[in-house]
Structure formats: C-alpha cells, structure tokens
mmCIF file of C-alpha atoms and ligand atoms in Angstrom:
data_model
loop_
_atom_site.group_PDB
_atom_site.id
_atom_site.type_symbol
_atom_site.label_atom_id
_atom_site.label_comp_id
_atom_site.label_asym_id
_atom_site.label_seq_id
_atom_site.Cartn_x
_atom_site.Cartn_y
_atom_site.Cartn_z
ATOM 1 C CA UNK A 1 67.064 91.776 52.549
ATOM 2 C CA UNK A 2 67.122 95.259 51.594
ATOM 3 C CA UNK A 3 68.118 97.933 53.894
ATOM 4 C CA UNK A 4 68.186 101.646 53.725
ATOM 5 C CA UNK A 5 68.855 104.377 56.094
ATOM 6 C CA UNK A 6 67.512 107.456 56.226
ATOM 7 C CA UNK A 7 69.744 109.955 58.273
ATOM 8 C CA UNK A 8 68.542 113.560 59.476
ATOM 9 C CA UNK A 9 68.286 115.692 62.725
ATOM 10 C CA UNK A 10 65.050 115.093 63.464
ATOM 11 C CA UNK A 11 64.557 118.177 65.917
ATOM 12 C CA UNK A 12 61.975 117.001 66.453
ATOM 13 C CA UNK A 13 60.241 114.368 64.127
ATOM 14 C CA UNK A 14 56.927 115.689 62.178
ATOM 15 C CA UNK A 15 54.633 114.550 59.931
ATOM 16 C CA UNK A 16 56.780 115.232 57.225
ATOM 17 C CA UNK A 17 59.421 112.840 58.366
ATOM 18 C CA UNK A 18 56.781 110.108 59.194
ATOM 19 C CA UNK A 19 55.334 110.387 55.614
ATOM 20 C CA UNK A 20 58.640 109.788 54.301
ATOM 21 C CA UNK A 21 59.010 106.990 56.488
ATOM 22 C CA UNK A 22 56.086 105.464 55.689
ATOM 23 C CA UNK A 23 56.786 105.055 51.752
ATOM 24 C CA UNK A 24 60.240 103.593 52.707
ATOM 25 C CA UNK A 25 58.937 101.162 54.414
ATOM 26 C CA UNK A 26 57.108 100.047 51.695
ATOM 27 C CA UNK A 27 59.362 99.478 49.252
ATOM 28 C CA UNK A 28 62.319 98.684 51.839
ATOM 29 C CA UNK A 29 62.344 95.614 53.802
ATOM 30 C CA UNK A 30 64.259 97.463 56.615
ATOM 31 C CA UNK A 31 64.506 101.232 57.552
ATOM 32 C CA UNK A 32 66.696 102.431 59.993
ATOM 33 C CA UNK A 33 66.084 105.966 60.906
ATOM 34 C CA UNK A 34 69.187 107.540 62.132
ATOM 35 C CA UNK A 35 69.964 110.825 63.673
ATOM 36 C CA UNK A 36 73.454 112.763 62.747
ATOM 37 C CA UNK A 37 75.060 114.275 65.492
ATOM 38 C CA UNK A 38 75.236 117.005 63.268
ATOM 39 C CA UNK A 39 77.843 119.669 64.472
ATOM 40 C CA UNK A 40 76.544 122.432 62.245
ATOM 41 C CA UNK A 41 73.278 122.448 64.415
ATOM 42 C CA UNK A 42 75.330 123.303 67.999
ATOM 43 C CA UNK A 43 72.150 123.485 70.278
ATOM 44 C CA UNK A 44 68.970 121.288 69.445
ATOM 45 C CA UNK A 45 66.434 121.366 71.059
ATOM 46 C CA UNK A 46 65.938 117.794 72.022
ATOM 47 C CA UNK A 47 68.828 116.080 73.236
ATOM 48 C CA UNK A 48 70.002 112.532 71.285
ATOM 49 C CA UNK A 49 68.170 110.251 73.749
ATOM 50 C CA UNK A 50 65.092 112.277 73.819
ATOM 51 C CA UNK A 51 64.863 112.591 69.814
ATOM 52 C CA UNK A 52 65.480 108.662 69.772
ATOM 53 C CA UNK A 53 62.527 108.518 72.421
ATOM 54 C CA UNK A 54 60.426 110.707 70.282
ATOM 55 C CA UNK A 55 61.155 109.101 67.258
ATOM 56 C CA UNK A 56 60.715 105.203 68.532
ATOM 57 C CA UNK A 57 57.169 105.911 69.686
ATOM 58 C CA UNK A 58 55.778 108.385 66.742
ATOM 59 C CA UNK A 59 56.942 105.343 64.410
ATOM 60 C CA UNK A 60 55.953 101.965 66.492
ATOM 61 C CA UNK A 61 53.780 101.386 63.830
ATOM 62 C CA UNK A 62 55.984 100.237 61.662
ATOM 63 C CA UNK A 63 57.664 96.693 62.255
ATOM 64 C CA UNK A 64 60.127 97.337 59.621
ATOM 65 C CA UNK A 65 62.052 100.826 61.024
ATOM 66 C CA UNK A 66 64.753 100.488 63.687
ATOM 67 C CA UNK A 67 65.601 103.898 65.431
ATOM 68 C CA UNK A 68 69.526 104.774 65.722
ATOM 69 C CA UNK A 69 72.060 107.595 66.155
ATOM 70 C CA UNK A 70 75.603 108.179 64.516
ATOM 71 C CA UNK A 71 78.556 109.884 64.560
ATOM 72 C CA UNK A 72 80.419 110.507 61.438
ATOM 73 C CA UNK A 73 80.439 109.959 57.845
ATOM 74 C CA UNK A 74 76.688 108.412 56.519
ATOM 75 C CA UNK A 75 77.673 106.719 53.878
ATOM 76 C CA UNK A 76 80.305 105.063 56.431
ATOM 77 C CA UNK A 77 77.798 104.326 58.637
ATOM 78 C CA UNK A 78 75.477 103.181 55.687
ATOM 79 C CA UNK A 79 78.312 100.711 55.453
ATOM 80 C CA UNK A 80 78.439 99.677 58.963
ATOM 81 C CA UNK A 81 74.983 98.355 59.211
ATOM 82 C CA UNK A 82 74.567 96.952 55.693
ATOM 83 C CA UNK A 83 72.437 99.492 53.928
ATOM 84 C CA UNK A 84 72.311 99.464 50.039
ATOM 85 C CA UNK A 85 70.917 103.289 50.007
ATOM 86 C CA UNK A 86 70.168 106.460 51.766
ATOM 87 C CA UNK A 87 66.575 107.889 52.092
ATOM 88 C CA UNK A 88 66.592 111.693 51.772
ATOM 89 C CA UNK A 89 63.107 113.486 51.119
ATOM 90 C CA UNK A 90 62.370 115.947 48.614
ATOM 91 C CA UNK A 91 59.816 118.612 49.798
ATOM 92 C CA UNK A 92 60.444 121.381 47.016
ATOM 93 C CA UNK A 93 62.951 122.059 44.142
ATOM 94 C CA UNK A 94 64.849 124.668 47.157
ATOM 95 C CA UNK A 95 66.266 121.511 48.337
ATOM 96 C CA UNK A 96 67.294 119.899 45.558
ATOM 97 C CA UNK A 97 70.640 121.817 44.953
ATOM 98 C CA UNK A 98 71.774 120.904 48.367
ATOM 99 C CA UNK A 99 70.743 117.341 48.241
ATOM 100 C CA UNK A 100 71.876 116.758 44.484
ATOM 101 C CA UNK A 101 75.477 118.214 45.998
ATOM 102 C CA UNK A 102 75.154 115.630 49.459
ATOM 103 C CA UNK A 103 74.172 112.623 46.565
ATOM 104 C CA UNK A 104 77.183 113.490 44.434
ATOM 105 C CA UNK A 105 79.745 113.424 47.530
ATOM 106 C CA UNK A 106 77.804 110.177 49.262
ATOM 107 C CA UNK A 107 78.266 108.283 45.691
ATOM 108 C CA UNK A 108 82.098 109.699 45.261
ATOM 109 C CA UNK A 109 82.658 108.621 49.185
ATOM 110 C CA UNK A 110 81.228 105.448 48.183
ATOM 111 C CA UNK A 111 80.108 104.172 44.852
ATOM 112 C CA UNK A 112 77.871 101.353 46.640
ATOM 113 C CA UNK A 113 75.873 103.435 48.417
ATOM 114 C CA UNK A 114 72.845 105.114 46.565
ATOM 115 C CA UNK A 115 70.443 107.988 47.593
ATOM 116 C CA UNK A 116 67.078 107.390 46.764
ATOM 117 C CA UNK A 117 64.957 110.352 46.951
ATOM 118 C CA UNK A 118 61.188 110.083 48.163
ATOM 119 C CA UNK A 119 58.572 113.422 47.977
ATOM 120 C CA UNK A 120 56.038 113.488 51.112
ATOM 121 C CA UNK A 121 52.327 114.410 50.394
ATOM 122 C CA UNK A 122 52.534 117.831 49.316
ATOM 123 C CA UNK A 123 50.856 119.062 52.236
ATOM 124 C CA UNK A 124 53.978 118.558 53.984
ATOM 125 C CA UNK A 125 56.105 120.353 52.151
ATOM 126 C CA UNK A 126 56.135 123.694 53.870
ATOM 127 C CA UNK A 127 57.207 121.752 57.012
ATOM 128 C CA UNK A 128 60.504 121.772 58.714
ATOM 129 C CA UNK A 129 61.507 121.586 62.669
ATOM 130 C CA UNK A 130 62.593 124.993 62.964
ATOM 131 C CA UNK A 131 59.685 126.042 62.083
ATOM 132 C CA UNK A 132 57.890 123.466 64.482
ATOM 133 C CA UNK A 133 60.237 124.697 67.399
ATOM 134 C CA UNK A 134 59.278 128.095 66.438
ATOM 135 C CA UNK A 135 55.563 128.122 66.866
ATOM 136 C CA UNK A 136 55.584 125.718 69.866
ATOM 137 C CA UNK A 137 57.909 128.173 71.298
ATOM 138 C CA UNK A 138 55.205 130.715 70.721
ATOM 139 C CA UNK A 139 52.737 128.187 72.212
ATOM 140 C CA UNK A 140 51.061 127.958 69.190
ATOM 141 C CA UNK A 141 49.468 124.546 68.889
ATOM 142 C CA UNK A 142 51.501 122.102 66.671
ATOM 143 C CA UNK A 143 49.334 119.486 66.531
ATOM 144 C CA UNK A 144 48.489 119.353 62.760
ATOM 145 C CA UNK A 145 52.151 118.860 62.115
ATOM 146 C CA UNK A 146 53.705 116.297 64.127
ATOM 147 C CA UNK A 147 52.589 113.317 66.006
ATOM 148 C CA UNK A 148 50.948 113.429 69.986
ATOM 149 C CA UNK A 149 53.966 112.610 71.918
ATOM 150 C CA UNK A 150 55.825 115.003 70.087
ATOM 151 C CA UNK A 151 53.481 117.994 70.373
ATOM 152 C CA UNK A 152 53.213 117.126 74.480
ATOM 153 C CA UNK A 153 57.074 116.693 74.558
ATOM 154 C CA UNK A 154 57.321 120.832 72.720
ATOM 155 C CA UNK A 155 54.361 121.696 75.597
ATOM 156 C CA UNK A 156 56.264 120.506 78.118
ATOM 157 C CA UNK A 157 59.838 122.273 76.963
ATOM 158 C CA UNK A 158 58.300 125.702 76.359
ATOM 159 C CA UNK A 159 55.826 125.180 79.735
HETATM 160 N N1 COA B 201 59.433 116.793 56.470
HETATM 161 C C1 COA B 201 59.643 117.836 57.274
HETATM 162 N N2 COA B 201 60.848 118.423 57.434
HETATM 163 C C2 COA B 201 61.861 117.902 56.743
HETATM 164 C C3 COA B 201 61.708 116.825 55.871
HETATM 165 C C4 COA B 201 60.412 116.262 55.741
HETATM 166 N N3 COA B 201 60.154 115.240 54.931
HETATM 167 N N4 COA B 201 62.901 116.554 55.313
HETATM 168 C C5 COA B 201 63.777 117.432 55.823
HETATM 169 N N5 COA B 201 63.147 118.255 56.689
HETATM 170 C C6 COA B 201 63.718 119.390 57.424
HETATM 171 C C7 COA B 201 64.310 118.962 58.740
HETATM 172 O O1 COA B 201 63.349 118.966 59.765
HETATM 173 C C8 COA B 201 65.375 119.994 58.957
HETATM 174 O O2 COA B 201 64.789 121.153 59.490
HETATM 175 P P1 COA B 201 65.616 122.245 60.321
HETATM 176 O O3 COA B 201 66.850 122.576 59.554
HETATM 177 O O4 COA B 201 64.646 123.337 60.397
HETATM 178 O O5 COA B 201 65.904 121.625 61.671
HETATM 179 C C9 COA B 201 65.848 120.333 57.551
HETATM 180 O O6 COA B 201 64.782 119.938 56.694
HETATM 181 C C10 COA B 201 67.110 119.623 57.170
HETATM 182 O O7 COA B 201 66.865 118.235 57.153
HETATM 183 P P2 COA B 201 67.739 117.097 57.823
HETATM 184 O O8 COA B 201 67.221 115.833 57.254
HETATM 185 O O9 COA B 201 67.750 117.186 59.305
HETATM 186 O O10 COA B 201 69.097 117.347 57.168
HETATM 187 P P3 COA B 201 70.380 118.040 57.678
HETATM 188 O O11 COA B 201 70.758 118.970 56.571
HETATM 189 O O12 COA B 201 70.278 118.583 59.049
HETATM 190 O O13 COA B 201 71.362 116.803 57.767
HETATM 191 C C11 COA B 201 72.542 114.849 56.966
HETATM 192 C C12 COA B 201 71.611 116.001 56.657
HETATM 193 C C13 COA B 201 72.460 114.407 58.398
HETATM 194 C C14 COA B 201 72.092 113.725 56.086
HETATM 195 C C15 COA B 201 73.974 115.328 56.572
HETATM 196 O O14 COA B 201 74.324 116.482 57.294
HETATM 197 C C16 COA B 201 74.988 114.242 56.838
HETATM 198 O O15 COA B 201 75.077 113.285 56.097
HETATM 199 N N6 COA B 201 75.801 114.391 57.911
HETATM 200 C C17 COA B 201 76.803 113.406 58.301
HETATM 201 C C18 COA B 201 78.209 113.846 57.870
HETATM 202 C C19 COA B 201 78.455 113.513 56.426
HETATM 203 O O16 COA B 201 78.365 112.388 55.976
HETATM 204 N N7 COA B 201 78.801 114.551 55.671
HETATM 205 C C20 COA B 201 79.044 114.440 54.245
HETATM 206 C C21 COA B 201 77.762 114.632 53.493
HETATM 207 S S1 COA B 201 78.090 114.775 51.762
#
C-alpha cells in the first residue's frame, strides 16, 4: 500500500492542483491531500473547513484521495499517517529553487520520507490562487481555472 501526501494551501483548489492530483493517483495507491495551516499566509481567504469542503467535492472523483488538514512539521505528519513521499508540483523552473531547498530540509528532517515531484499540463502552469483570488475579486470569471463549486464559492465571497 503506497501512500503519499501532498501538502499545500490550497486557497482555493484549481485546476492546477487537480491535475496534479490526478497523476498521483495514478501511480499512488492512496493520496491524501492535506492543507498546512501555514502561518506565513496570516489571512486566507477560505477558512480550513471551507478549503476542506472545496477540496472534498472538486476531487470526489477520485476513490483513492482522502482530504485532511495539519498543523506542524510535513514530513512529521507524513510520518503520522504512513506516507512513503510527499507530492509537490512543478509548474516552472521559478519554483524549483524553493522546492529543491523544502526537498533538501524534508529528506534531512527525515531520511524516509521522499518528495516526488509531478509537472501539471503546461497549460496550468501560469496558475496560482492568488492570482485566482485576484480576478474573482475583480469579478472576472474564473471558470477556466478551477472547478464549479469553487468558482460559485469565489462568486459568492466577492458578491
Ligand atoms: N497549480 C496551481 N497552483 C499551484 C500549483 C499547481 N499545480 N502548485 C502550487 N501552486 C500555487 C499555490 O496555489 C500557491 O499559490 P499562492 O501562493 O498564490 O496562494 C503557491 O503555488 C504555493 O503553493 P503551496 O502548495 O500552497 O505551497 P506553500 O508554499 O504555501 O506551502 C508547504 C508549502 C505547505 C508544503 C510548506 O510550507 C510546508 O511544508 N509547511 C509545513 C511546515 C514545514 O514542514 N516546514 C518545513 C519545510 S522544509
């Protein structure tokens, strides 16, 4: 049974994410998708239980992908629930410095865990949620980047 995590903020899922996802899921025979209460990012949008909300129905079709929130180290929580590897995409070389640096701690934190990185489709990789928070705060329609429930959720925030 092979499990892998893949921790983020998810403020709010997109497409990006979900593509990601996706090609875990097929190589993984578990994926649980788990949002850091990250304290560098003070005031998300979403709160916890809403991203979880968000999150559980943009990806109910997948059997294989648990939705979950944590507190803490990742690769401690990696531990916790049994996970052989973290899941960290790769949209452009921009974020590989940061997430070669996050790789070399996770391994020195805990030689057992690896990070496996995926790329989404490239038409993805322009995407991130501030960005997505951004133009539905502008009312501009976000529907080519993340999925339904998400896009009504941002309508009914920004009114
Ligand atoms: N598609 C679209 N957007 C994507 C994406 C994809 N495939 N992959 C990443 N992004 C975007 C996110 O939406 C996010 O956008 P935003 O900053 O505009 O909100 C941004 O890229 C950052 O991605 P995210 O996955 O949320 O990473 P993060 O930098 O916020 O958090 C953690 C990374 C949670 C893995 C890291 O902070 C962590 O491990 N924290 C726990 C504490 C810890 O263990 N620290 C030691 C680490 S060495």
């Amino acid at each position: 049974m092979r499990k892998v995590i893949y921790p983020g903020t998810f403020d709010p899922v997109t497409f990006g994410h979900v593509d990601i996802i996706k090609r875990a899921c097929e190589l993984f025979d578990s994926v649980i998708v788990t949002i850091a209460l990250n304290p560098n990012k003070l005031t998300p949008l979403f709160t916890v239980e809403e991203r979880i909300e968000l999150l559980k129905e943009s990806l109910k079709e997948f059997p294989n992908v648990e939705v979950d929130s944590f507190d803490g180290l990742t690769v401690e929580y990696a531990r916790k629930v049994g996970a052989v590897g973290i899941i960290r995409g790769l949209r452009a070389v921009s974020d590989f410095e940061y997430e070669f640096q996050m790789a070399l701690m996770n391994r020195k934190l805990d030689g057992d865990v690896s990070t496996i990185f995926l790329m989404p489709h490239e038409k993805y990789t322009y995407l991130n949620s501030s960005i997505i928070r951004n133009l539905a705060s502008l009312k501009s329609d976000v529907s080519d980047f993340v999925p339904e429930n998400v896009s009504r959720a941002l309508r009914e925030k920004f009114g």
